[in-house]
PDB file of C-alpha atoms in Angstrom:
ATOM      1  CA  UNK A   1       0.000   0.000   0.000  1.00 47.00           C
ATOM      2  CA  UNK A   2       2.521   2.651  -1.642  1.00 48.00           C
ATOM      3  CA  UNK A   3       1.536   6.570  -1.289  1.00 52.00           C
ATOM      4  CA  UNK A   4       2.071   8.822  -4.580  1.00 50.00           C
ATOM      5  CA  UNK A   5       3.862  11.510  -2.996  1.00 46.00           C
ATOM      6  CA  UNK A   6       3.833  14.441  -5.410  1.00 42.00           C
ATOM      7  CA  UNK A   7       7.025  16.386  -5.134  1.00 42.00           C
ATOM      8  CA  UNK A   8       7.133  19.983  -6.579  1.00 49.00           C
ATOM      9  CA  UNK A   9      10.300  20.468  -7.976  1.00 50.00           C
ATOM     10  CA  UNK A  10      11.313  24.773  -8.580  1.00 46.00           C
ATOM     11  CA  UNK A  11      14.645  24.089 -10.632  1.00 48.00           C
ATOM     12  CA  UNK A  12      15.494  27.355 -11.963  1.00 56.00           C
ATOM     13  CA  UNK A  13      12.308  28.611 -11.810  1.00 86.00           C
ATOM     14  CA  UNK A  14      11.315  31.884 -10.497  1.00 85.00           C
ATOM     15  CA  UNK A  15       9.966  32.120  -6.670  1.00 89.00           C
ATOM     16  CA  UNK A  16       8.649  35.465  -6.775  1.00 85.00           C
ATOM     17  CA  UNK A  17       7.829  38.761  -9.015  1.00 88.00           C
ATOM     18  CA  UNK A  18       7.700  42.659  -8.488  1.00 85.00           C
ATOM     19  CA  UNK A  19       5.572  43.590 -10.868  1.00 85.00           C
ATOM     20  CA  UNK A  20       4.132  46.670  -9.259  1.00 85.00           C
ATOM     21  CA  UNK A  21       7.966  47.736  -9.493  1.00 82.00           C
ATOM     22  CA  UNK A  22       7.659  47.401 -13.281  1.00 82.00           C
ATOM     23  CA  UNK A  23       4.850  49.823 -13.260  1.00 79.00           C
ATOM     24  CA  UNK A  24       5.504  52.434 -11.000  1.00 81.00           C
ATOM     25  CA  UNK A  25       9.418  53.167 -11.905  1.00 83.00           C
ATOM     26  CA  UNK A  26      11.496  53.456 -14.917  1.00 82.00           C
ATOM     27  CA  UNK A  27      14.164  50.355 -14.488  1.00 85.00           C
ATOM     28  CA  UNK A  28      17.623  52.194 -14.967  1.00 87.00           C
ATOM     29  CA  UNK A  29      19.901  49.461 -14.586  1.00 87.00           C
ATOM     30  CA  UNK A  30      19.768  45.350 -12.931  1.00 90.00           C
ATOM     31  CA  UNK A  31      21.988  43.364 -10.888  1.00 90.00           C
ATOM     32  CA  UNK A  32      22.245  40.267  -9.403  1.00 92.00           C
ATOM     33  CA  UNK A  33      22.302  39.466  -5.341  1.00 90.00           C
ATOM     34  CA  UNK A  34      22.961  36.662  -3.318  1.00 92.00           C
ATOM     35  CA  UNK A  35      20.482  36.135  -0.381  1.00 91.00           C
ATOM     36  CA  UNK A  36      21.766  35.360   4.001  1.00 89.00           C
ATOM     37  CA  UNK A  37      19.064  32.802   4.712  1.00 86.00           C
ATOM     38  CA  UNK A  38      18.089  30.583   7.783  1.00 84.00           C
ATOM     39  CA  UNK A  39      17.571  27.049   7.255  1.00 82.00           C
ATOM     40  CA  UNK A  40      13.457  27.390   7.589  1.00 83.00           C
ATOM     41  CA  UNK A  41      13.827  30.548   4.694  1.00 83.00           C
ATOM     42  CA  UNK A  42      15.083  28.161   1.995  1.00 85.00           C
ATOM     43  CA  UNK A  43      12.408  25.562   2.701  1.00 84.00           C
ATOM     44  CA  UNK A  44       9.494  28.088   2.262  1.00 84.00           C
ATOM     45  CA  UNK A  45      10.912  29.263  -1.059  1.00 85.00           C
ATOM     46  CA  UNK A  46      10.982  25.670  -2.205  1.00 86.00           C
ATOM     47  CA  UNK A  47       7.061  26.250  -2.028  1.00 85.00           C
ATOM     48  CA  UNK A  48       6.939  29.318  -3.036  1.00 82.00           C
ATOM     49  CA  UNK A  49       5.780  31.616  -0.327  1.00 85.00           C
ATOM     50  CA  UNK A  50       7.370  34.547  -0.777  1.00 86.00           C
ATOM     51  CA  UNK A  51       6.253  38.238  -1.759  1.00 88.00           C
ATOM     52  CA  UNK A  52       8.623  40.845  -2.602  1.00 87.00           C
ATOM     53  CA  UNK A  53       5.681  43.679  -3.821  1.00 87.00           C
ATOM     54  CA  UNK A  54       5.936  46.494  -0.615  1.00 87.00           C
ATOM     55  CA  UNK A  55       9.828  45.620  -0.047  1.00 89.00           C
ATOM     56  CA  UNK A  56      12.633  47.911  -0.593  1.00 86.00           C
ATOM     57  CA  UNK A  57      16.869  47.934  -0.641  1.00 90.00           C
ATOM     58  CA  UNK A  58      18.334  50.011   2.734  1.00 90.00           C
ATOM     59  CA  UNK A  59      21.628  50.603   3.408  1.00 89.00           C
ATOM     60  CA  UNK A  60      23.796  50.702   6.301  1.00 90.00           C
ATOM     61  CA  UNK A  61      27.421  50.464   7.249  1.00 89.00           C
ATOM     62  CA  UNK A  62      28.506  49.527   3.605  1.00 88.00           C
ATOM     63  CA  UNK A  63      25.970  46.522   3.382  1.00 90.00           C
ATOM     64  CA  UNK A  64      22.955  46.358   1.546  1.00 90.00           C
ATOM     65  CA  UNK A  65      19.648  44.742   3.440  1.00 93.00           C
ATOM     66  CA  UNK A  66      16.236  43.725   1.948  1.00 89.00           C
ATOM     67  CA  UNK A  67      13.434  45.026   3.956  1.00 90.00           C
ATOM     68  CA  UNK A  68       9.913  44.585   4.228  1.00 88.00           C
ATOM     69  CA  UNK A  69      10.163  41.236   2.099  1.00 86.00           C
ATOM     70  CA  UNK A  70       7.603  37.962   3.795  1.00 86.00           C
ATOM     71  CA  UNK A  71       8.673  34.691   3.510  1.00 85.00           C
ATOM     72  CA  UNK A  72       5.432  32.841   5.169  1.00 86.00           C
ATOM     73  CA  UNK A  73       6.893  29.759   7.548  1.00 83.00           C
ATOM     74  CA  UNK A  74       5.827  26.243   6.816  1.00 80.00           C
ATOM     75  CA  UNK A  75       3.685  24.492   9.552  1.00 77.00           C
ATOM     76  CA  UNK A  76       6.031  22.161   9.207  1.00 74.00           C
ATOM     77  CA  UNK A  77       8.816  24.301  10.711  1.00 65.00           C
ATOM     78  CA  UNK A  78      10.994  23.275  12.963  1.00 64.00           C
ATOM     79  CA  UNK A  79      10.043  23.836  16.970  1.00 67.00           C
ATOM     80  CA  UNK A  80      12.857  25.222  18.269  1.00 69.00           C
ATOM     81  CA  UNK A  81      13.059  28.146  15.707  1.00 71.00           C
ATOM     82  CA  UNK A  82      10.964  30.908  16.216  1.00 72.00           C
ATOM     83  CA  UNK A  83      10.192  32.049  12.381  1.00 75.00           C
ATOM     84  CA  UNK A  84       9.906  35.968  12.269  1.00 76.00           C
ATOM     85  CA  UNK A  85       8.600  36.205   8.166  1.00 78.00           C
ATOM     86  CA  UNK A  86       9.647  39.727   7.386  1.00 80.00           C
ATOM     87  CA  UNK A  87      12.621  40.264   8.901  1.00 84.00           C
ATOM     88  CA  UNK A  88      15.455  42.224   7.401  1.00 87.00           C
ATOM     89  CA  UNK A  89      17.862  39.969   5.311  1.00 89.00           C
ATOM     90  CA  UNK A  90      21.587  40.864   4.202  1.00 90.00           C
ATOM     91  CA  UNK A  91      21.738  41.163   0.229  1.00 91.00           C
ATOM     92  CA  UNK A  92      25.441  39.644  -0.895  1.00 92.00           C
ATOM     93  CA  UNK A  93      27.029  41.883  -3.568  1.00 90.00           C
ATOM     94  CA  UNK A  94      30.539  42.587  -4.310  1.00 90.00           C
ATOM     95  CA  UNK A  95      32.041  45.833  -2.815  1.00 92.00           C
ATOM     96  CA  UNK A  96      32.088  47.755  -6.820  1.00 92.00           C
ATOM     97  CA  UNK A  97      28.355  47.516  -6.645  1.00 89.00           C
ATOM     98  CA  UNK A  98      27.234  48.384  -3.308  1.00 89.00           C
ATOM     99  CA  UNK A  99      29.594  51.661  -4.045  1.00 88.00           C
ATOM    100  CA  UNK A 100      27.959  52.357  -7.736  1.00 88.00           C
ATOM    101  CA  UNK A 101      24.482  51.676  -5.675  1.00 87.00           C
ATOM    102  CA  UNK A 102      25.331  53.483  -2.669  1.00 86.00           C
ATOM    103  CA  UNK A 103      26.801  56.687  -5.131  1.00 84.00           C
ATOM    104  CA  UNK A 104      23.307  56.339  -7.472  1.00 85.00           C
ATOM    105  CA  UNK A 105      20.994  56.103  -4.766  1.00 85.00           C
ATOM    106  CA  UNK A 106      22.752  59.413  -2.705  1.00 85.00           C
ATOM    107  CA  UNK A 107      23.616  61.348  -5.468  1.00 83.00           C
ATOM    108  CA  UNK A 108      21.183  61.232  -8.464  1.00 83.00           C
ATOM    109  CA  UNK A 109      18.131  60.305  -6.133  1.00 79.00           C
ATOM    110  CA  UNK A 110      17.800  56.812  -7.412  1.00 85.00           C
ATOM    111  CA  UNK A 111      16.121  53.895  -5.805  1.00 86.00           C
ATOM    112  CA  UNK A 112      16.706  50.321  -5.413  1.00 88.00           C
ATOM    113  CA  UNK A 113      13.810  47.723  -5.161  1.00 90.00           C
ATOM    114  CA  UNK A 114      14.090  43.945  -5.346  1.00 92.00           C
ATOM    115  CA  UNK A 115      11.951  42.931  -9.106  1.00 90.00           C
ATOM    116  CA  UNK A 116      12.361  39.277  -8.652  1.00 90.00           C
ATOM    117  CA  UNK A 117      13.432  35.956  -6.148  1.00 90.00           C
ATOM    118  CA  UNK A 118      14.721  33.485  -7.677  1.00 90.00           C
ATOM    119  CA  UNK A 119      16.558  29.894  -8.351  1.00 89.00           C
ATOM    120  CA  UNK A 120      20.250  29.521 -10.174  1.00 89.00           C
ATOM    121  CA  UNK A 121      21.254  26.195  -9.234  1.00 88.00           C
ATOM    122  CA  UNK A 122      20.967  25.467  -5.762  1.00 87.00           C
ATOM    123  CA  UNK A 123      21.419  29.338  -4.754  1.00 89.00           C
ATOM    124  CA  UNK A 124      18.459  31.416  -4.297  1.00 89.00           C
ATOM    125  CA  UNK A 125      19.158  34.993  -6.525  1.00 91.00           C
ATOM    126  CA  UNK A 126      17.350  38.328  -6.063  1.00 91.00           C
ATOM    127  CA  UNK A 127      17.405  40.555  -9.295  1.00 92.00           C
ATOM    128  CA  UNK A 128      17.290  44.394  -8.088  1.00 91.00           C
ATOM    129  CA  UNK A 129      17.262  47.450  -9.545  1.00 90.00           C
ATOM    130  CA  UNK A 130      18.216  51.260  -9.681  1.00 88.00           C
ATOM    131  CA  UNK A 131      14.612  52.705 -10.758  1.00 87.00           C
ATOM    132  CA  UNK A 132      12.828  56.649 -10.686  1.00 84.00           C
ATOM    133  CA  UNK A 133      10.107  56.961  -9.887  1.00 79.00           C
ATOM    134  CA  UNK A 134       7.195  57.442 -12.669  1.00 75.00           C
ATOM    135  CA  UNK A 135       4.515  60.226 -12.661  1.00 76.00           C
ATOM    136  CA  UNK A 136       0.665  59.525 -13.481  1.00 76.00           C
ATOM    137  CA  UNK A 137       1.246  60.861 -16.952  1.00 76.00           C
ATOM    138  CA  UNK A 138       4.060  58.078 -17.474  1.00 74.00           C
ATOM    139  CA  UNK A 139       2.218  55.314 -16.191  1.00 78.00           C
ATOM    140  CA  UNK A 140      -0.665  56.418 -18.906  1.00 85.00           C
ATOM    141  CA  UNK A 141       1.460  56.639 -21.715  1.00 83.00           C
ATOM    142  CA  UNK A 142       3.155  52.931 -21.149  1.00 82.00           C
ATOM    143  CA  UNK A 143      -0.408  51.614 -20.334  1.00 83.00           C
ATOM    144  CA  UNK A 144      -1.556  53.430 -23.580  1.00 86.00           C
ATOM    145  CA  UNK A 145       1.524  51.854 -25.647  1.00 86.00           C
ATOM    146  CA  UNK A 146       1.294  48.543 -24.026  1.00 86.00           C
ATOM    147  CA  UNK A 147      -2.657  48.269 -25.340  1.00 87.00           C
ATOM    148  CA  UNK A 148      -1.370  49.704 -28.986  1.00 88.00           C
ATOM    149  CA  UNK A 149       1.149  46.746 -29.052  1.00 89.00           C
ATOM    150  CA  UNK A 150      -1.708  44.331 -27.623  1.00 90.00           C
ATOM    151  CA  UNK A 151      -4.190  45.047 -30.493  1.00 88.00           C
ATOM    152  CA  UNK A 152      -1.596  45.738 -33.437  1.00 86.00           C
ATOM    153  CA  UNK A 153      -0.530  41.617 -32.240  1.00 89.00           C
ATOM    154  CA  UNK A 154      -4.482  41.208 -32.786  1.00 88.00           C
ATOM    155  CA  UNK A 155      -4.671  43.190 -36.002  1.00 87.00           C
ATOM    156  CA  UNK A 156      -1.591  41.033 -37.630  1.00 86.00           C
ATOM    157  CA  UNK A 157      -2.372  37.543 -36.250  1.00 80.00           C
ATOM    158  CA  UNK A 158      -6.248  37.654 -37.940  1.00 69.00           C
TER     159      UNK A 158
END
């Protein structure tokens, strides 16, 4: 009397999206940060319960930290770890870009907000970004261009 035990596998995949990010700033330029995890962290993103929409990049004493992200705990956690889900968790970049970050976000008024979570090999990746922030009128035009490009792809595939 075997059980089927359905294992999701996430192999590359990505755990979690900003897309808000993508709509309320112009994305100057990406990179590419490691995550500091607890053991209890890595086993919630295996399923997939993070959300990265209303968290930010802070910086403080030459380190970079993501706040405000929630990774949810698994019931299944252990007991003698008490899981707090939106604590503040050290980014890992090299020293060149938290100082082009750092001189961006100071000087030209830039800010940096995690747009997605997720796998490369057995390391879990956040992709951030220096953005600016977008006025009302911006956020019309793009929505006005992305529904132009949505029914010229109508108009051409008939």
């Amino acid at each position: 009397m075997s059980k089927n035990i359905v294992v999701k596998k996430n192999n590359g995949g990505t755990i979690a999206q900003n897309k808000r990010a993508r709509h309320d700033y112009f994305i100057e330029e990406k990179f590419e940060a490691g995550l500091s995890l607890q053991g209890w962290e890595v086993k919630s993103l295996r399923a997939g319960r993070m959300t990265i929409t209303e968290s930010y990049i802070i910086f403080k004493n030459n380190e970079a930290f993501l706040f405000g992200a929630q990774i949810q705990p698994l019931l299944t956690a252990s007991t003698h770890v008490v899981p707090e889900s939106t604590r503040t968790r050290k980014l890992l970049l090299s020293r060149r870009e938290l100082e082009k970050l750092q001189g961006a976000i100071n000087q030209k008024g830039y800010t940096c907000v995690p747009l997605a979570c997720y796998w490369k090999g057995r390391l879990v990746k956040l992709e951030i970004a220096l953005v600016k922030g977008k006025q009302l009128h911006d956020k019309r035009a793009t929505e006005k261009d992305r529904d132009w490009q949505r029914d010229k792809a109508r108009i051409f595939h008939k």
